[in-house]
CSV table of C-alpha atoms in Angstrom, one decimal:
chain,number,residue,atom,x,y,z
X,5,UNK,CA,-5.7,-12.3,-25.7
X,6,UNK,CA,-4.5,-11.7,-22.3
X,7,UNK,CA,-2.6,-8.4,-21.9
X,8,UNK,CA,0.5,-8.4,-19.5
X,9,UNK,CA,2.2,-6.0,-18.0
X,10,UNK,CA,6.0,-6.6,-17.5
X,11,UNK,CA,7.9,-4.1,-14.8
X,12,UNK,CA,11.4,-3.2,-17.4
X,13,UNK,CA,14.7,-4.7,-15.7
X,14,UNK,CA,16.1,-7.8,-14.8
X,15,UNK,CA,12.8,-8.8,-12.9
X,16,UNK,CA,10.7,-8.4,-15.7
X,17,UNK,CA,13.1,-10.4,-17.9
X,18,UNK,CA,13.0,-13.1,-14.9
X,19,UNK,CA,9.1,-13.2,-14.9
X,20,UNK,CA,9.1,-13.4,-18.9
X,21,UNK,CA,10.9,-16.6,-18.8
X,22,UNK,CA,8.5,-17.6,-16.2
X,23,UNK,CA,5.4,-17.1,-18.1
X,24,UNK,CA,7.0,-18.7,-21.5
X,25,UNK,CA,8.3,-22.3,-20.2
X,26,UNK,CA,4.4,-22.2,-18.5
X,27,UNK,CA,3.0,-21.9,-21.6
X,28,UNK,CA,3.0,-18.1,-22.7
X,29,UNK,CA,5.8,-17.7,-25.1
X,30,UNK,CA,6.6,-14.5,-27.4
X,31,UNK,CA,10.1,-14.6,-29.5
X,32,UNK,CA,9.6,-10.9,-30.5
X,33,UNK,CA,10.1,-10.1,-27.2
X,34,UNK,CA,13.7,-11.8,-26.9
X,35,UNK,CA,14.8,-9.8,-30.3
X,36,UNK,CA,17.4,-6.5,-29.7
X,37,UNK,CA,15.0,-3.3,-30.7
X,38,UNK,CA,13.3,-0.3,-28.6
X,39,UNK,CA,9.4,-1.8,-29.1
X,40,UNK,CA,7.4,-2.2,-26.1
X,41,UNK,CA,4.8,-4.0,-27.0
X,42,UNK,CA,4.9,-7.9,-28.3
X,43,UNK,CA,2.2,-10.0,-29.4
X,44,UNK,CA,2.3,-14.0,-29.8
X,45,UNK,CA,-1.5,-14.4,-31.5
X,46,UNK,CA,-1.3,-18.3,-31.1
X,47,UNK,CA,0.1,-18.1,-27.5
X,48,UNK,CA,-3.3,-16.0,-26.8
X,49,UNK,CA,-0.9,-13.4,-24.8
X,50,UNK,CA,0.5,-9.6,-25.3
X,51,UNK,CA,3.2,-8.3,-23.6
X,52,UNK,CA,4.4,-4.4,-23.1
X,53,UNK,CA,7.4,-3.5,-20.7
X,54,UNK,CA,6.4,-0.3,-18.0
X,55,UNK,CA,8.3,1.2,-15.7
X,56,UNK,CA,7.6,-1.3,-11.9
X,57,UNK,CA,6.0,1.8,-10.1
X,58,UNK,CA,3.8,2.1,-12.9
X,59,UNK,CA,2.5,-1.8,-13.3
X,60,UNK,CA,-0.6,-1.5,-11.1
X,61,UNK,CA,-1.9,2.0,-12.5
X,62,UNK,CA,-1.8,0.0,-15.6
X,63,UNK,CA,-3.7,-3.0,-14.1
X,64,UNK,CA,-6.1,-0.9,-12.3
X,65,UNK,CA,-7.6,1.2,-15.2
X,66,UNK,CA,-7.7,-2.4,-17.6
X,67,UNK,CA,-4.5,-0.9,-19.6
X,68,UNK,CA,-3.8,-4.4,-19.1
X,69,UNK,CA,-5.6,-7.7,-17.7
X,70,UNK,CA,-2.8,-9.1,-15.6
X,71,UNK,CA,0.9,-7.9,-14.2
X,72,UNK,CA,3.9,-8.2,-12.1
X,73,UNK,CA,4.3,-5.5,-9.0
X,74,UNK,CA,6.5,-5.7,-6.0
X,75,UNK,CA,4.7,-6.4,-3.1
X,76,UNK,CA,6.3,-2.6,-1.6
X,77,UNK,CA,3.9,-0.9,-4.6
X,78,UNK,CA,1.1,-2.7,-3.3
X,79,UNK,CA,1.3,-1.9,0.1
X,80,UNK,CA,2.3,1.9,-0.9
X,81,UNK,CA,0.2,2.7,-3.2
X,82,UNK,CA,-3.0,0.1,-2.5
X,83,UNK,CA,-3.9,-0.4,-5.6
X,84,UNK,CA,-7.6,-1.4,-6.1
X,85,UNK,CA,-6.4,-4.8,-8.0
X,86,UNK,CA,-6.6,-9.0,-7.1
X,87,UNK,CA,-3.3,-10.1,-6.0
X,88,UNK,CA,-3.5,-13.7,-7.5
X,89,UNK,CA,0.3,-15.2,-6.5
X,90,UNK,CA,3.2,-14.6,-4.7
X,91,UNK,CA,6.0,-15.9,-8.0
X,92,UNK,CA,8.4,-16.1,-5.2
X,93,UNK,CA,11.5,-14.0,-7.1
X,94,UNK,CA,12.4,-10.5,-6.6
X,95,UNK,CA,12.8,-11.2,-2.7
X,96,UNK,CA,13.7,-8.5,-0.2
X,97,UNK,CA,13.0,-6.6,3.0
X,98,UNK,CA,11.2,-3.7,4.0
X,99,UNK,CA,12.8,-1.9,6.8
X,100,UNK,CA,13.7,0.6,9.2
X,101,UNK,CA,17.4,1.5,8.9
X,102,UNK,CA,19.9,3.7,10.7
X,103,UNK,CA,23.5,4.9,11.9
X,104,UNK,CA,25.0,1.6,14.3
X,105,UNK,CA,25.0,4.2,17.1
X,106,UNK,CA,21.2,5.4,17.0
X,107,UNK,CA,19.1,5.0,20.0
X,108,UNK,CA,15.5,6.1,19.5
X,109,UNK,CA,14.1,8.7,22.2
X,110,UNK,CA,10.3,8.7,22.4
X,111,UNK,CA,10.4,11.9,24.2
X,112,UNK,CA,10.6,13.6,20.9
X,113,UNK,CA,9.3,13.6,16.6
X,114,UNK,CA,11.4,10.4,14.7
X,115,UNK,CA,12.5,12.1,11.4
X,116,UNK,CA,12.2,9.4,9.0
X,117,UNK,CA,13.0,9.9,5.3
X,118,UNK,CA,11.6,7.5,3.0
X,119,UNK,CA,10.2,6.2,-0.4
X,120,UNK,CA,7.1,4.5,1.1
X,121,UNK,CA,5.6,7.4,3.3
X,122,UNK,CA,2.3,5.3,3.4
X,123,UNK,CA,3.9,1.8,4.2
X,124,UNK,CA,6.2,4.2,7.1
X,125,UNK,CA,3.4,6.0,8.5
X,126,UNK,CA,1.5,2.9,9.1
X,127,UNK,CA,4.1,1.0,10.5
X,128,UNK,CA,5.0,3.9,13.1
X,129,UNK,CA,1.1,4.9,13.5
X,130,UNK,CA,0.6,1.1,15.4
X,131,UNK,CA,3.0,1.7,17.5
X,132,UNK,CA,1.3,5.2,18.2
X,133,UNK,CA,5.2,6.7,17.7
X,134,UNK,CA,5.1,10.6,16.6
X,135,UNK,CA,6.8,10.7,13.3
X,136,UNK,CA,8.0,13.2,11.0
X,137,UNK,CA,7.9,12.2,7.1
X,138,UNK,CA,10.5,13.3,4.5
X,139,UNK,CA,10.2,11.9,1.4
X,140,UNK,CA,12.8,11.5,-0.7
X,141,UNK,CA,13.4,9.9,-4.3
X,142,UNK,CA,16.9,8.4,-4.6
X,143,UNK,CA,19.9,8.1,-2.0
X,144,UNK,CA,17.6,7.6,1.0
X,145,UNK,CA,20.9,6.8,3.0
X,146,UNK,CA,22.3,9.7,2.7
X,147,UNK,CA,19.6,11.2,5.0
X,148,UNK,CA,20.8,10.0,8.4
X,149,UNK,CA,24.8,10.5,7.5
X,150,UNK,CA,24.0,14.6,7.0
X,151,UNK,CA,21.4,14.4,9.9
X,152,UNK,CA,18.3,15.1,8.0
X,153,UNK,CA,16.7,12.2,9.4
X,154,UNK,CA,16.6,9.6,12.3
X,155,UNK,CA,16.3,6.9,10.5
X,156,UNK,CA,15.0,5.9,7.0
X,157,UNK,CA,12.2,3.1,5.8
X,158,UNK,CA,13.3,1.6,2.7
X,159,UNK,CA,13.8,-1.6,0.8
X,160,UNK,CA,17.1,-4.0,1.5
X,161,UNK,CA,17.9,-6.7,-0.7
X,162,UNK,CA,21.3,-7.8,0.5
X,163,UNK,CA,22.0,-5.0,3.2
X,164,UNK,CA,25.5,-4.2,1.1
X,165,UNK,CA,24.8,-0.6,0.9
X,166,UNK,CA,24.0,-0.4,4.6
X,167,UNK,CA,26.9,-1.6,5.9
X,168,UNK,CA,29.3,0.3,3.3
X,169,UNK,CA,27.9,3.5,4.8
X,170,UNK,CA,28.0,2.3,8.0
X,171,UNK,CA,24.2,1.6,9.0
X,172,UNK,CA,22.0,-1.1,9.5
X,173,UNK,CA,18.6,-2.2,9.6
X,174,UNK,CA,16.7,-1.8,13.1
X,175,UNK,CA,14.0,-3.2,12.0
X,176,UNK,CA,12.4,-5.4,9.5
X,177,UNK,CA,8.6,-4.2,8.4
X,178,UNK,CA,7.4,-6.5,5.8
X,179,UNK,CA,9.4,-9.4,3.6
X,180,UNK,CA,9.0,-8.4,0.2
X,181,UNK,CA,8.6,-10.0,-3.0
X,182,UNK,CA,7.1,-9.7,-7.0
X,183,UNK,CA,3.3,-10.8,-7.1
X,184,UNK,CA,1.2,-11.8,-10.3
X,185,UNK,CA,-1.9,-9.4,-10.1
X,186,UNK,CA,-5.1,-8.5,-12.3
X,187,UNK,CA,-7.6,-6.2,-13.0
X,188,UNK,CA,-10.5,-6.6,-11.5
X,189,UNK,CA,-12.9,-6.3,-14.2
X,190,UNK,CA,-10.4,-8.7,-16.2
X,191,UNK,CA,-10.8,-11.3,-13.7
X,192,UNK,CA,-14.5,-11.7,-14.2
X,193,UNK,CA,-14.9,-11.3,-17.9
X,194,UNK,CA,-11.4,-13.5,-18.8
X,195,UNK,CA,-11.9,-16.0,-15.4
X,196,UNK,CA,-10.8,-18.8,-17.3
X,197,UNK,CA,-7.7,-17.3,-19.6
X,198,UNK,CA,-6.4,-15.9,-16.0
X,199,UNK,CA,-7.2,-18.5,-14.0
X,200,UNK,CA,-5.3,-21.0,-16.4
X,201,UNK,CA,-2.0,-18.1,-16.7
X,202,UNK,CA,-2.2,-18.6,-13.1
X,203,UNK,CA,-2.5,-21.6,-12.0
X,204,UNK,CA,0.1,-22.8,-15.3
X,205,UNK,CA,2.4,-20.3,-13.7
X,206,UNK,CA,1.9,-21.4,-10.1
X,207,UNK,CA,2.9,-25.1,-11.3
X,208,UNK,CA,6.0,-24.2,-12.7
X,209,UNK,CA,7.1,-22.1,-9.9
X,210,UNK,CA,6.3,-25.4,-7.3
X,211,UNK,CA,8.4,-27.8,-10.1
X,212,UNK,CA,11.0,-25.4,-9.8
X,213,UNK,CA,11.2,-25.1,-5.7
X,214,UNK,CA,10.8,-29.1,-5.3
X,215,UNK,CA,13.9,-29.6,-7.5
């Protein structure tokens, strides 16, 4: 039995229909109730929804064998996990955003506000750039509008938000997208259940780019 680790929302539901046309199917996971975890016995595989910023914890202490994270929690959090396949979906930007007008001044501290202060402070530490960090946990554009910060790091899908509040992205950090990973101890003692999850998955996802 291979447990899986779904990240709740429409990317979860995305990578669930994924993983059951490549061979991993569960009905109970398709019917309307509040469980959150689902077992198909004859499909060898066991499903549970978690919240995305919680998918790697999970993989990391063996709560479960394999899962789905954005390629932003990996990067943040650096996760002691295998990062097995890049599924492609869920595709954004990581970037460095800011009022149209904003001209950075190296003569004095960037204020940057931010989700990721680890994926920020490496990105301004190799460009030896003096930073100041304010995290934040929702409404990160509303930092430079009130003049809390300079500019903010943060993740832009279609850029919509940007422009409605008149900003825009300076610069992009890393492209961004949802990656299958596993546990490391998982890897070694279910090498060939993964392996075959995997490299089913990796098929389907190449049938469905060549069409």
């Amino acid at each position: 039995m291979i447990n899986v680790a779904l990240p709740k929302g429409r990317l979860g539901e995305k990578v669930y229909q994924i993983l059951e046309v490549a061979g991993y199917p569960c009905p109970a996971i398709l019917e309307e109730n509040r469980k959150l975890v689902f077992e198909n016995e004859a499909a060898g595989v066991r499903y549970f929804w978690v919240k995305p910023s919680d998918v790697a914890i999970y993989v990391e202490r063996a709560a479960a064998d394999v899962g789905i994270a954005g390629k932003d929690v990996l990067l943040e959090y650096q996760p002691e996990i295998y990062e097995l396949l890049d599924l492609g979906i869920g595709k954004c930007r990581m970037c460095v955003a800011g009022k149209k007008d904003f001209r950075d001044r190296r003569d004095r501290t960037l204020r940057v506000a931010t989700k990721f202060p680890k994926i920020a402070k490496g990105y301004y530490s190799a460009q030896s750039r003096d930073i100041d960090i304010i995290k934040l946990h929702g409404s990160i554009e509303l930092a430079p509008l009130l003049g809390l910060s300079d500019v903010i790091v943060d993740i832009v899908e279609t850029g919509k938000t940007l422009l409605e509040n008149d900003l825009e992205v300076k610069h992009t950090i890393v492209p961004i997208s949802a990656r299958l990973i596993a546990n490391k101890v998982s890897y070694k003692f279910k090498y060939e259940e993964i392996t075959r999850l995997c490299r089913q998955t990796d098929e389907w996802i190449r049938k469905e780019a060549a069409r």
